Amino acid sequence: MIRVAIADDQQLIRAGFRSLLEAEPDLEIVGEAGTGAEAVELVSRRRPDVVLMDIRMPDGDGLWATERIVADPALAGTHIVIVTTFELDEYVAQAIRAGASGFLVKDTEPVELIRAVRVVAGGDALLSPGVTKRLLERVAGSLKESPNLSRLTVLTDREREVLALVGQGLTNDEIGRALFLSPLTAKTHVSRIMAKLLARDRVQLVVIAYETGLVRAGYQE
């Protein structure tokens, strides 16, 4: 059973999400919050697997709440999906840097919202269609002129190749085809890279690939 918390300042939105998700046999709603502070308290108390987090809320917005949840080692099992009305690059980049595992807009189809909960609960990352490329370009544009590759010394040459492809937004299947590996082997490499780099999920691997300079816009190390 996947345990879900909903954080949104609009009661009608929370009720809609609850009704949609509770209809699924493998999903359970463990609580709701209307402010950022309430969201942090709820997650600390109930330890959900996934939080659907609005950005614009009073008493600490969704980005503030996400940062605090991610910073607590006791809440490492909780993954956050930012769900907002505004599909703006600034919000996406801030949400990913805050530690969110996914980003969706509120007009997402119900089936996609349900899929997002399951994908993120399984440890994968999810972004709204059309967001990924802009996010990567934004992250790349914010890099220092001389990025430091020393963080990658713990990786093997093959793992660097895999991380570079993750940074370009490729799936495990696509990585496997590019490197002549099975999808399962590609997935194993990704899991090992996450463990070595202490990354919560695939989104953080993308950011690391760009921040270390392993991948840049139109360039691969």
GROMACS .gro file of N, CA and C in nm, residues 4 6 12 21 26 40 71 90 98-99 108 130 134 136-137 145 157 160-161 170 173 183 198 208:
model
   72
    4VAL      N    1  -0.013   0.823   0.102
    4VAL     CA    2  -0.004   0.953   0.036
    4VAL      C    3  -0.056   1.063   0.128
    6ILE      N    4  -0.155   1.492   0.120
    6ILE     CA    5  -0.191   1.599   0.026
    6ILE      C    6  -0.173   1.733   0.095
   12LEU      N    7  -1.099   2.243  -0.185
   12LEU     CA    8  -1.162   2.175  -0.298
   12LEU      C    9  -1.060   2.090  -0.375
   21LEU      N   10  -0.757   0.953  -0.564
   21LEU     CA   11  -0.657   0.856  -0.521
   21LEU      C   12  -0.717   0.745  -0.436
   26ASP      N   13  -0.442   0.044  -0.430
   26ASP     CA   14  -0.308   0.040  -0.373
   26ASP      C   15  -0.264   0.173  -0.313
   40VAL      N   16   0.482   2.001   0.687
   40VAL     CA   17   0.601   1.948   0.753
   40VAL      C   18   0.562   1.868   0.876
   71ALA      N   19   1.557   1.766   0.425
   71ALA     CA   20   1.672   1.783   0.514
   71ALA      C   21   1.667   1.693   0.637
   90GLU      N   22   1.119   2.870  -1.338
   90GLU     CA   23   1.174   2.909  -1.209
   90GLU      C   24   1.126   2.816  -1.099
   98ALA      N   25   1.520   2.190  -0.433
   98ALA     CA   26   1.472   2.172  -0.296
   98ALA      C   27   1.465   2.025  -0.258
   99GLY      N   28   1.464   1.936  -0.359
   99GLY     CA   29   1.463   1.794  -0.331
   99GLY      C   30   1.339   1.720  -0.377
  108THR      N   31  -0.305   1.830  -1.514
  108THR     CA   32  -0.261   1.697  -1.556
  108THR      C   33  -0.379   1.600  -1.555
  130GLY      N   34   0.728   1.806  -2.134
  130GLY     CA   35   0.769   1.936  -2.183
  130GLY      C   36   0.855   2.015  -2.086
  134ARG      N   37   1.367   2.205  -2.060
  134ARG     CA   38   1.387   2.341  -2.010
  134ARG      C   39   1.456   2.339  -1.874
  136LEU      N   40   1.674   2.114  -1.769
  136LEU     CA   41   1.815   2.085  -1.790
  136LEU      C   42   1.890   2.207  -1.840
  137GLU      N   43   1.830   2.281  -1.931
  137GLU     CA   44   1.895   2.400  -1.983
  137GLU      C   45   1.911   2.505  -1.873
  145GLU      N   46   3.158   2.859  -1.391
  145GLU     CA   47   3.237   2.850  -1.513
  145GLU      C   48   3.332   2.730  -1.511
  157ASP      N   49   3.430   0.428  -1.492
  157ASP     CA   50   3.412   0.491  -1.623
  157ASP      C   51   3.275   0.459  -1.680
  160ARG      N   52   3.011   0.665  -1.512
  160ARG     CA   53   3.012   0.803  -1.564
  160ARG      C   54   2.936   0.811  -1.695
  161GLU      N   55   2.955   0.711  -1.780
  161GLU     CA   56   2.882   0.708  -1.907
  161GLU      C   57   2.732   0.703  -1.882
  170LEU      N   58   1.768   1.041  -2.061
  170LEU     CA   59   1.736   0.910  -2.117
  170LEU      C   60   1.679   0.816  -2.012
  173ASP      N   61   1.577   0.205  -2.059
  173ASP     CA   62   1.573   0.136  -2.189
  173ASP      C   63   1.662   0.207  -2.290
  183PRO      N   64   1.812  -0.341  -2.022
  183PRO     CA   65   1.750  -0.241  -1.936
  183PRO      C   66   1.774  -0.269  -1.788
  198LEU      N   67   2.487   0.949  -0.310
  198LEU     CA   68   2.390   0.984  -0.205
  198LEU      C   69   2.273   1.065  -0.262
  208ILE      N   70   2.313   1.661  -1.059
  208ILE     CA   71   2.455   1.634  -1.033
  208ILE      C   72   2.534   1.627  -1.164
   0.00000   0.00000   0.00000
